[in-house]
């Protein structure tokens, strides 16, 4: 019996040891020793053209690099960003390089999760750091350190369905701009007219679905509101400016009926909605559109014509196995030559390549006249999304709290926003 | 009783002579046992290696504060467990969780049994109905949930049907007991087919002579079902009930896809909260403590029911 137990124990121990050995994987190579480094980069686009472009750039870098033999590009869904990174970092297998949205910048920088690229950038001869527009880089810079190179800096623009406006006999956004009356108040009025005339939703926030507060920024910025103060230490969701901004949104949704209510599935790109606010990349959805459409900046408000600008950077993860090679690859991707190649898909922050001709080079639907206001917006009155140090928790609490208190018919906007502050303020301290 | 030295009484009542004990038989038994252990080995090793190592890892994580992005881990003792009981959202989350446990286990078992009894008829075309009940179980939960999302959306199919009778629209997915009830219906209709099949198999295994004997004794349909059929299928009922209890703690996809736990945490459950804490808020330590808590809850509840099985299940007391 004892012999049997010992044999069983030995077999079980061997099995566990074998499994642990298998799970631990190969020992990580230290930088400077390996000469066939394989880098892994994650991007949140599944567009075959985007993947192919970055694969091509990866091959180009590998051909130039004395140590990197290949770069593998992997796609994931942006909504899964935190899940992916936490899982892979915890498992000791994070990507070396990745896209990272600006909302996560401060959290990753404070946690020491990103590699400082400064030395690598300085050592890269043709990088031309001064060509980057400084105001659009500030979320990624801390003193002398540079933690990411923004590869895509796109404002939320307004796409509108000319046919629906014409059918309803209502002034479309372009006509309001021509009249010099392009404000949220005027847009709310025409949206209600369109909804009353046709019964369809007049305006929908793209990728919002009442789960993504950043899509409300065109309202907030136009009214000079922000969810928190400049250094992200105090909640300002209950400010007068925010109450005014959210009153317009809430009124359009629940009083006017011109915007979809929570849970309602509507689709601008199929031609059922008057207008939507979305990024430039969404224009690809209009290639086969069977309606006439236009592209304009989002409306202005008491704070003027502010352009809400989303941003994403290419970063090297500190938990990666080949940090110096990864930093070199990021510097390569941020250089003018590489940026020129992908700027047809992603608006750059390099002054020299931020031109209408480059921006539309891969688009089948955009024209220089359409994107010129966007370029003006990026350069002059673009406002990059606000960031908080504890972004994951703050964004989750903000989305959850807005859903509970503000996205309700009959909600008192001021009271609702006060409760929202009660939820997120502890996370900002 | 030592069966080697005493005559054995077979079910048929025939008395069999005892087999002589000997080295050859012992060797045969040992070989048979070894073969049995060999068959059990993959599952047992899998459970030991994967299950226990994972559980040990989760318990260890639950005693730490983890900063995944920075790659740091700090021992905090039972702090994460203390947080569970001071978390202001936990009251709602646990209420919702136990609502599903109660409704899905009791209503789920009762509904499956009722449907199985209805479908246990020798009627032409009955297999069509049996298939119709079973088909949702073959569909992935995500697909099933997305179909329901279209049905339940504002101005959707359900609102349209209510509108025909002058009622509604109702905020199906905007929180409160209505949304929880909707979740329960979606979950029940998704999985009821499997349980119906288990009950159908059990019902068809009930000896016809027992039912006939009860009929001869003057028992009506309800008495036959209550006193003959039900005791015979009680092991199946217990199994389904326990599976439903452990399964109902794992309601997750519905919450994620339909309401994201909101508004606020009005429709959140423990399984979803674990996911939210771990992968949205990067609070792995607290999520691990919640996972251990959930494990303890499932273990305790199924353990209690298992202890009661002798009173509930026919033959268990023998």
Tab-separated table of C-alpha atoms in Angstrom, chain B:
chain	number	residue	atom	x	y	z
B	1	UNK	CA	-21.128	-8.633	5.828
B	2	UNK	CA	-18.324	-10.458	4.113
B	3	UNK	CA	-19.632	-11.443	0.711
B	4	UNK	CA	-16.796	-13.866	0.074
B	5	UNK	CA	-17.866	-16.250	2.819
B	6	UNK	CA	-21.626	-15.952	2.691
B	7	UNK	CA	-24.136	-16.826	0.031
B	8	UNK	CA	-25.173	-13.802	-2.051
B	9	UNK	CA	-28.755	-13.073	-2.941
B	10	UNK	CA	-29.127	-11.775	-6.456
B	11	UNK	CA	-31.890	-9.423	-7.475
B	12	UNK	CA	-33.797	-12.337	-8.962
B	13	UNK	CA	-33.804	-14.106	-5.590
B	14	UNK	CA	-31.527	-16.945	-6.711
B	15	UNK	CA	-29.012	-17.924	-4.068
B	16	UNK	CA	-25.505	-18.166	-5.457
B	17	UNK	CA	-22.713	-20.136	-3.925
B	18	UNK	CA	-19.753	-18.156	-2.625
B	19	UNK	CA	-16.728	-18.042	-4.875
B	20	UNK	CA	-13.574	-19.524	-3.470
B	21	UNK	CA	-11.038	-16.963	-2.428
B	22	UNK	CA	-7.661	-17.514	-4.005
B	23	UNK	CA	-4.475	-15.976	-5.290
B	24	UNK	CA	-5.649	-16.175	-8.904
B	25	UNK	CA	-8.820	-14.226	-8.152
B	26	UNK	CA	-6.868	-11.651	-6.107
B	27	UNK	CA	-4.525	-11.134	-9.009
B	28	UNK	CA	-7.441	-10.752	-11.384
B	29	UNK	CA	-9.047	-8.189	-9.068
B	30	UNK	CA	-5.817	-6.247	-8.805
B	31	UNK	CA	-5.497	-6.199	-12.585
B	32	UNK	CA	-9.086	-5.077	-12.952
B	33	UNK	CA	-8.562	-2.358	-10.364
B	34	UNK	CA	-5.406	-1.169	-12.085
B	35	UNK	CA	-7.310	-0.940	-15.357
B	36	UNK	CA	-10.033	1.052	-13.591
B	37	UNK	CA	-7.492	3.441	-12.114
B	38	UNK	CA	-5.885	3.772	-15.522
B	39	UNK	CA	-9.205	4.839	-16.978
B	40	UNK	CA	-9.713	7.336	-14.180
B	41	UNK	CA	-6.163	8.653	-14.363
B	42	UNK	CA	-6.516	11.281	-17.126
B	43	UNK	CA	-9.455	13.001	-15.449
B	44	UNK	CA	-7.952	12.695	-11.962
B	45	UNK	CA	-4.546	13.951	-13.044
B	46	UNK	CA	-6.207	16.763	-14.964
B	47	UNK	CA	-8.156	17.783	-11.889
B	48	UNK	CA	-5.127	17.510	-9.629
B	49	UNK	CA	-2.675	19.289	-11.853
B	50	UNK	CA	-4.820	21.892	-13.549
B	51	UNK	CA	-7.607	22.304	-11.003
B	52	UNK	CA	-5.687	22.274	-7.757
B	53	UNK	CA	-2.742	24.265	-9.067
B	54	UNK	CA	-5.148	26.876	-10.434
B	55	UNK	CA	-7.170	27.010	-7.220
B	56	UNK	CA	-3.979	27.325	-5.205
B	57	UNK	CA	-2.832	30.134	-7.485
B	58	UNK	CA	-6.120	31.998	-7.104
B	59	UNK	CA	-6.052	31.674	-3.304
B	60	UNK	CA	-2.496	32.976	-3.306
B	61	UNK	CA	-3.464	35.898	-5.552
B	62	UNK	CA	-6.402	36.726	-3.298
B	63	UNK	CA	-3.987	37.503	-0.482
B	64	UNK	CA	-2.092	40.078	-2.526
B	65	UNK	CA	-2.546	43.502	-4.072
B	66	UNK	CA	-1.467	43.194	-7.681
B	67	UNK	CA	-0.429	45.985	-10.000
B	68	UNK	CA	-0.468	44.133	-13.278
B	69	UNK	CA	0.860	46.986	-15.364
B	70	UNK	CA	3.810	47.532	-13.044
B	71	UNK	CA	4.259	43.802	-12.514
B	72	UNK	CA	4.276	44.159	-8.707
B	73	UNK	CA	2.571	42.059	-6.043
B	74	UNK	CA	2.222	42.951	-2.373
B	75	UNK	CA	1.002	40.611	0.378
B	76	UNK	CA	-2.045	42.129	2.131
B	77	UNK	CA	-3.379	39.195	4.122
B	78	UNK	CA	-7.155	39.037	4.283
B	79	UNK	CA	-7.682	42.659	3.228
B	80	UNK	CA	-9.314	41.672	-0.074
B	81	UNK	CA	-11.772	39.408	1.755
B	82	UNK	CA	-12.618	42.189	4.200
B	83	UNK	CA	-13.325	44.437	1.198
B	84	UNK	CA	-15.993	42.031	-0.021
B	85	UNK	CA	-18.050	42.668	3.081
B	86	UNK	CA	-17.539	46.422	3.070
B	87	UNK	CA	-18.095	46.872	-0.669
B	88	UNK	CA	-21.278	48.998	-1.012
B	89	UNK	CA	-22.149	47.310	-4.322
B	90	UNK	CA	-21.935	43.805	-2.927
B	91	UNK	CA	-25.441	43.862	-1.430
B	92	UNK	CA	-27.035	44.346	-4.848
B	93	UNK	CA	-24.634	41.955	-6.558
B	94	UNK	CA	-25.242	39.143	-4.077
B	95	UNK	CA	-29.003	39.699	-4.135
B	96	UNK	CA	-28.966	39.401	-7.919
B	97	UNK	CA	-26.730	36.342	-7.763
B	98	UNK	CA	-29.001	34.515	-5.323
B	99	UNK	CA	-32.057	35.588	-7.303
B	100	UNK	CA	-30.651	33.680	-10.271
B	101	UNK	CA	-29.647	30.747	-8.108
B	102	UNK	CA	-33.127	30.435	-6.674
B	103	UNK	CA	-35.121	31.116	-9.833
B	104	UNK	CA	-32.963	29.128	-12.222
B	105	UNK	CA	-32.628	26.111	-9.951
B	106	UNK	CA	-36.234	25.868	-8.775
B	107	UNK	CA	-38.047	27.200	-11.840
B	108	UNK	CA	-35.519	25.630	-14.192
B	109	UNK	CA	-35.947	22.178	-12.699
B	110	UNK	CA	-39.736	22.469	-12.475
B	111	UNK	CA	-40.057	23.757	-16.039
B	112	UNK	CA	-37.793	21.055	-17.431
B	113	UNK	CA	-39.721	18.372	-15.564
B	114	UNK	CA	-43.072	19.710	-16.739
B	115	UNK	CA	-41.886	19.852	-20.338
B	116	UNK	CA	-40.391	16.367	-20.082
B	117	UNK	CA	-43.690	14.968	-18.816
B	118	UNK	CA	-45.515	16.697	-21.673
B	119	UNK	CA	-43.026	15.426	-24.220
B	120	UNK	CA	-43.045	11.894	-22.807
B	121	UNK	CA	-46.046	11.006	-24.942
B	122	UNK	CA	-46.248	8.568	-27.794
B	123	UNK	CA	-47.790	10.965	-30.287
B	124	UNK	CA	-47.103	11.318	-33.994
B	125	UNK	CA	-44.536	14.068	-34.579
B	126	UNK	CA	-43.556	14.350	-30.903
B	127	UNK	CA	-39.881	14.319	-31.901
B	128	UNK	CA	-40.374	17.657	-33.645
B	129	UNK	CA	-41.401	19.207	-30.332
B	130	UNK	CA	-38.535	17.489	-28.516
B	131	UNK	CA	-36.072	18.882	-31.061
B	132	UNK	CA	-37.580	22.358	-30.836
B	133	UNK	CA	-37.031	22.397	-27.085
B	134	UNK	CA	-33.481	21.103	-27.441
B	135	UNK	CA	-32.263	23.326	-30.289
B	136	UNK	CA	-31.520	26.428	-28.117
B	137	UNK	CA	-29.106	24.317	-26.084
B	138	UNK	CA	-27.072	23.765	-29.264
B	139	UNK	CA	-26.770	27.482	-30.006
B	140	UNK	CA	-23.930	29.420	-28.380
B	141	UNK	CA	-24.987	31.624	-25.504
B	142	UNK	CA	-23.577	34.678	-27.250
B	143	UNK	CA	-25.687	34.118	-30.374
B	144	UNK	CA	-28.742	33.370	-28.253
B	145	UNK	CA	-28.209	36.560	-26.243
B	146	UNK	CA	-27.723	38.735	-29.307
B	147	UNK	CA	-30.974	37.475	-30.798
B	148	UNK	CA	-32.711	38.391	-27.563
B	149	UNK	CA	-31.095	41.817	-27.636
B	150	UNK	CA	-32.829	42.570	-30.920
B	151	UNK	CA	-36.106	41.263	-29.549
B	152	UNK	CA	-35.827	43.348	-26.390
B	153	UNK	CA	-34.445	46.597	-27.790
B	154	UNK	CA	-36.593	49.719	-27.495
B	155	UNK	CA	-39.239	49.667	-30.230
B	156	UNK	CA	-38.180	46.084	-30.882
B	157	UNK	CA	-40.229	42.960	-31.479
B	158	UNK	CA	-41.487	42.597	-27.915
B	159	UNK	CA	-42.475	46.250	-27.631
B	160	UNK	CA	-44.189	45.941	-30.992
B	161	UNK	CA	-46.202	42.944	-29.807
B	162	UNK	CA	-47.165	44.723	-26.615
B	163	UNK	CA	-48.169	47.735	-28.672
B	164	UNK	CA	-50.677	45.577	-30.568
B	165	UNK	CA	-52.598	45.093	-27.341
B	166	UNK	CA	-52.169	48.698	-26.294
B	167	UNK	CA	-49.478	48.024	-23.678
B	168	UNK	CA	-45.863	49.038	-23.257
B	169	UNK	CA	-43.264	49.899	-24.270
B	170	UNK	CA	-41.341	48.596	-21.280
B	171	UNK	CA	-37.694	49.258	-20.319
B	172	UNK	CA	-36.712	45.598	-20.579
B	173	UNK	CA	-33.012	46.101	-20.149
B	174	UNK	CA	-32.889	49.218	-18.016
B	175	UNK	CA	-32.387	47.529	-14.673
B	176	UNK	CA	-34.551	46.508	-11.747
B	177	UNK	CA	-36.468	43.271	-11.265
B	178	UNK	CA	-37.885	43.430	-14.793
B	179	UNK	CA	-34.416	43.060	-16.294
B	180	UNK	CA	-33.491	40.299	-13.862
B	181	UNK	CA	-36.690	38.467	-14.775
B	182	UNK	CA	-35.879	38.897	-18.462
B	183	UNK	CA	-32.405	37.457	-17.842
B	184	UNK	CA	-33.943	34.497	-16.053
B	185	UNK	CA	-36.253	33.807	-18.999
B	186	UNK	CA	-33.393	34.036	-21.499
B	187	UNK	CA	-31.213	31.711	-19.446
B	188	UNK	CA	-34.029	29.258	-18.768
B	189	UNK	CA	-35.117	28.959	-22.377
B	190	UNK	CA	-31.507	28.528	-23.443
B	191	UNK	CA	-30.687	25.554	-21.240
B	192	UNK	CA	-34.000	23.903	-20.496
B	193	UNK	CA	-33.604	21.493	-23.422
B	194	UNK	CA	-30.675	19.624	-21.875
B	195	UNK	CA	-32.550	19.114	-18.615
B	196	UNK	CA	-35.664	18.026	-20.495
B	197	UNK	CA	-33.610	15.339	-22.213
B	198	UNK	CA	-32.217	14.129	-18.872
B	199	UNK	CA	-35.741	13.930	-17.446
B	200	UNK	CA	-37.089	12.258	-20.571
B	201	UNK	CA	-34.450	9.553	-20.254
B	202	UNK	CA	-35.303	9.118	-16.573
B	203	UNK	CA	-39.047	9.017	-17.248
B	204	UNK	CA	-38.621	6.395	-19.936
B	205	UNK	CA	-36.580	4.266	-17.550
B	206	UNK	CA	-39.428	4.045	-15.019
B	207	UNK	CA	-40.632	0.409	-15.108
B	208	UNK	CA	-44.060	0.253	-16.727
B	209	UNK	CA	-45.105	-2.574	-14.364
B	210	UNK	CA	-44.816	-0.197	-11.395
B	211	UNK	CA	-47.161	2.277	-13.044
B	212	UNK	CA	-49.519	-0.489	-14.094
B	213	UNK	CA	-49.525	-1.888	-10.553
B	214	UNK	CA	-50.399	1.530	-9.157
B	215	UNK	CA	-53.172	1.860	-11.725
B	216	UNK	CA	-54.575	-1.542	-10.693
B	217	UNK	CA	-54.464	-0.346	-7.081
B	218	UNK	CA	-56.716	2.529	-8.087
B	219	UNK	CA	-54.144	5.340	-8.181
B	220	UNK	CA	-55.122	8.286	-10.393
B	221	UNK	CA	-52.739	10.044	-12.797
B	222	UNK	CA	-51.506	12.533	-10.203
B	223	UNK	CA	-51.027	9.852	-7.532
B	224	UNK	CA	-49.151	7.654	-9.994
B	225	UNK	CA	-46.888	10.551	-10.857
B	226	UNK	CA	-46.423	11.715	-7.267
B	227	UNK	CA	-45.925	8.327	-5.610
B	228	UNK	CA	-44.487	6.157	-8.352
B	229	UNK	CA	-42.825	8.199	-11.090
B	230	UNK	CA	-41.398	11.001	-8.987
B	231	UNK	CA	-39.528	8.718	-6.537
B	232	UNK	CA	-38.166	6.720	-9.451
B	233	UNK	CA	-36.745	9.785	-11.193
B	234	UNK	CA	-35.652	11.563	-7.996
B	235	UNK	CA	-31.910	10.914	-8.646
B	236	UNK	CA	-32.267	12.714	-11.985
B	237	UNK	CA	-34.127	15.582	-10.319
B	238	UNK	CA	-31.366	15.951	-7.735
B	239	UNK	CA	-28.706	15.916	-10.428
B	240	UNK	CA	-30.469	18.550	-12.544
B	241	UNK	CA	-31.141	20.686	-9.479
B	242	UNK	CA	-27.498	20.623	-8.435
B	243	UNK	CA	-26.288	21.313	-11.964
B	244	UNK	CA	-28.687	24.252	-12.185
B	245	UNK	CA	-27.448	25.650	-8.879
B	246	UNK	CA	-23.795	25.514	-9.835
B	247	UNK	CA	-24.638	26.768	-13.350
B	248	UNK	CA	-26.733	29.678	-12.123
B	249	UNK	CA	-23.745	31.090	-10.241
B	250	UNK	CA	-22.028	31.384	-13.604
B	251	UNK	CA	-24.528	33.617	-15.404
B	252	UNK	CA	-22.145	35.931	-17.232
B	253	UNK	CA	-22.611	36.348	-20.966
B	254	UNK	CA	-26.110	37.766	-20.595
B	255	UNK	CA	-24.932	40.446	-18.220
B	256	UNK	CA	-21.915	41.319	-20.326
B	257	UNK	CA	-23.780	41.538	-23.614
B	258	UNK	CA	-27.118	42.985	-22.574
B	259	UNK	CA	-26.511	45.457	-19.760
B	260	UNK	CA	-22.843	45.391	-18.841
B	261	UNK	CA	-24.038	45.020	-15.260
B	262	UNK	CA	-25.801	48.373	-15.347
B	263	UNK	CA	-27.342	50.758	-14.878
B	264	UNK	CA	-24.812	51.107	-12.060
B	265	UNK	CA	-24.580	47.570	-10.727
B	266	UNK	CA	-28.318	46.940	-10.832
B	267	UNK	CA	-27.982	43.847	-13.022
B	268	UNK	CA	-24.518	42.693	-12.036
B	269	UNK	CA	-23.793	39.282	-10.548
B	270	UNK	CA	-20.777	37.825	-8.781
B	271	UNK	CA	-19.318	36.145	-11.879
B	272	UNK	CA	-19.509	39.401	-13.838
B	273	UNK	CA	-18.048	41.384	-10.939
B	274	UNK	CA	-15.024	39.066	-10.894
B	275	UNK	CA	-14.479	39.753	-14.587
B	276	UNK	CA	-14.969	43.512	-14.120
B	277	UNK	CA	-12.543	43.767	-11.229
B	278	UNK	CA	-9.892	41.621	-12.905
B	279	UNK	CA	-9.963	42.773	-16.487
B	280	UNK	CA	-11.533	46.215	-16.473
B	281	UNK	CA	-10.240	47.622	-13.224
B	282	UNK	CA	-7.007	45.586	-13.187
B	283	UNK	CA	-7.657	44.677	-9.539
B	284	UNK	CA	-6.575	41.057	-9.793
B	285	UNK	CA	-6.180	40.520	-6.048
B	286	UNK	CA	-9.736	41.556	-5.221
B	287	UNK	CA	-11.076	39.614	-8.187
B	288	UNK	CA	-9.267	36.520	-6.911
B	289	UNK	CA	-10.813	36.997	-3.464
B	290	UNK	CA	-14.248	37.252	-5.098
B	291	UNK	CA	-13.526	34.085	-7.079
B	292	UNK	CA	-12.610	32.205	-3.897
B	293	UNK	CA	-15.772	33.569	-2.274
B	294	UNK	CA	-17.862	32.352	-5.213
B	295	UNK	CA	-16.163	28.952	-5.063
B	296	UNK	CA	-16.945	28.703	-1.346
B	297	UNK	CA	-20.587	29.661	-1.959
B	298	UNK	CA	-21.066	27.024	-4.672
B	299	UNK	CA	-19.282	24.417	-2.579
B	300	UNK	CA	-21.341	25.196	0.519
B	301	UNK	CA	-24.677	25.193	-1.274
B	302	UNK	CA	-24.070	21.993	-3.213
B	303	UNK	CA	-22.601	20.407	-0.066
B	304	UNK	CA	-25.748	21.194	1.921
B	305	UNK	CA	-27.986	19.750	-0.770
B	306	UNK	CA	-25.766	16.702	-1.043
B	307	UNK	CA	-26.192	16.126	2.671
B	308	UNK	CA	-29.964	16.287	2.268
B	309	UNK	CA	-30.016	13.846	-0.622
B	310	UNK	CA	-30.859	10.846	1.583
B	311	UNK	CA	-34.145	12.467	2.490
B	312	UNK	CA	-34.871	13.659	-1.018
B	313	UNK	CA	-33.811	10.832	-3.263
B	314	UNK	CA	-35.392	7.404	-3.434
B	315	UNK	CA	-32.987	4.540	-2.543
B	316	UNK	CA	-30.338	6.955	-1.196
B	317	UNK	CA	-31.065	5.892	2.419
B	318	UNK	CA	-30.531	2.202	1.602
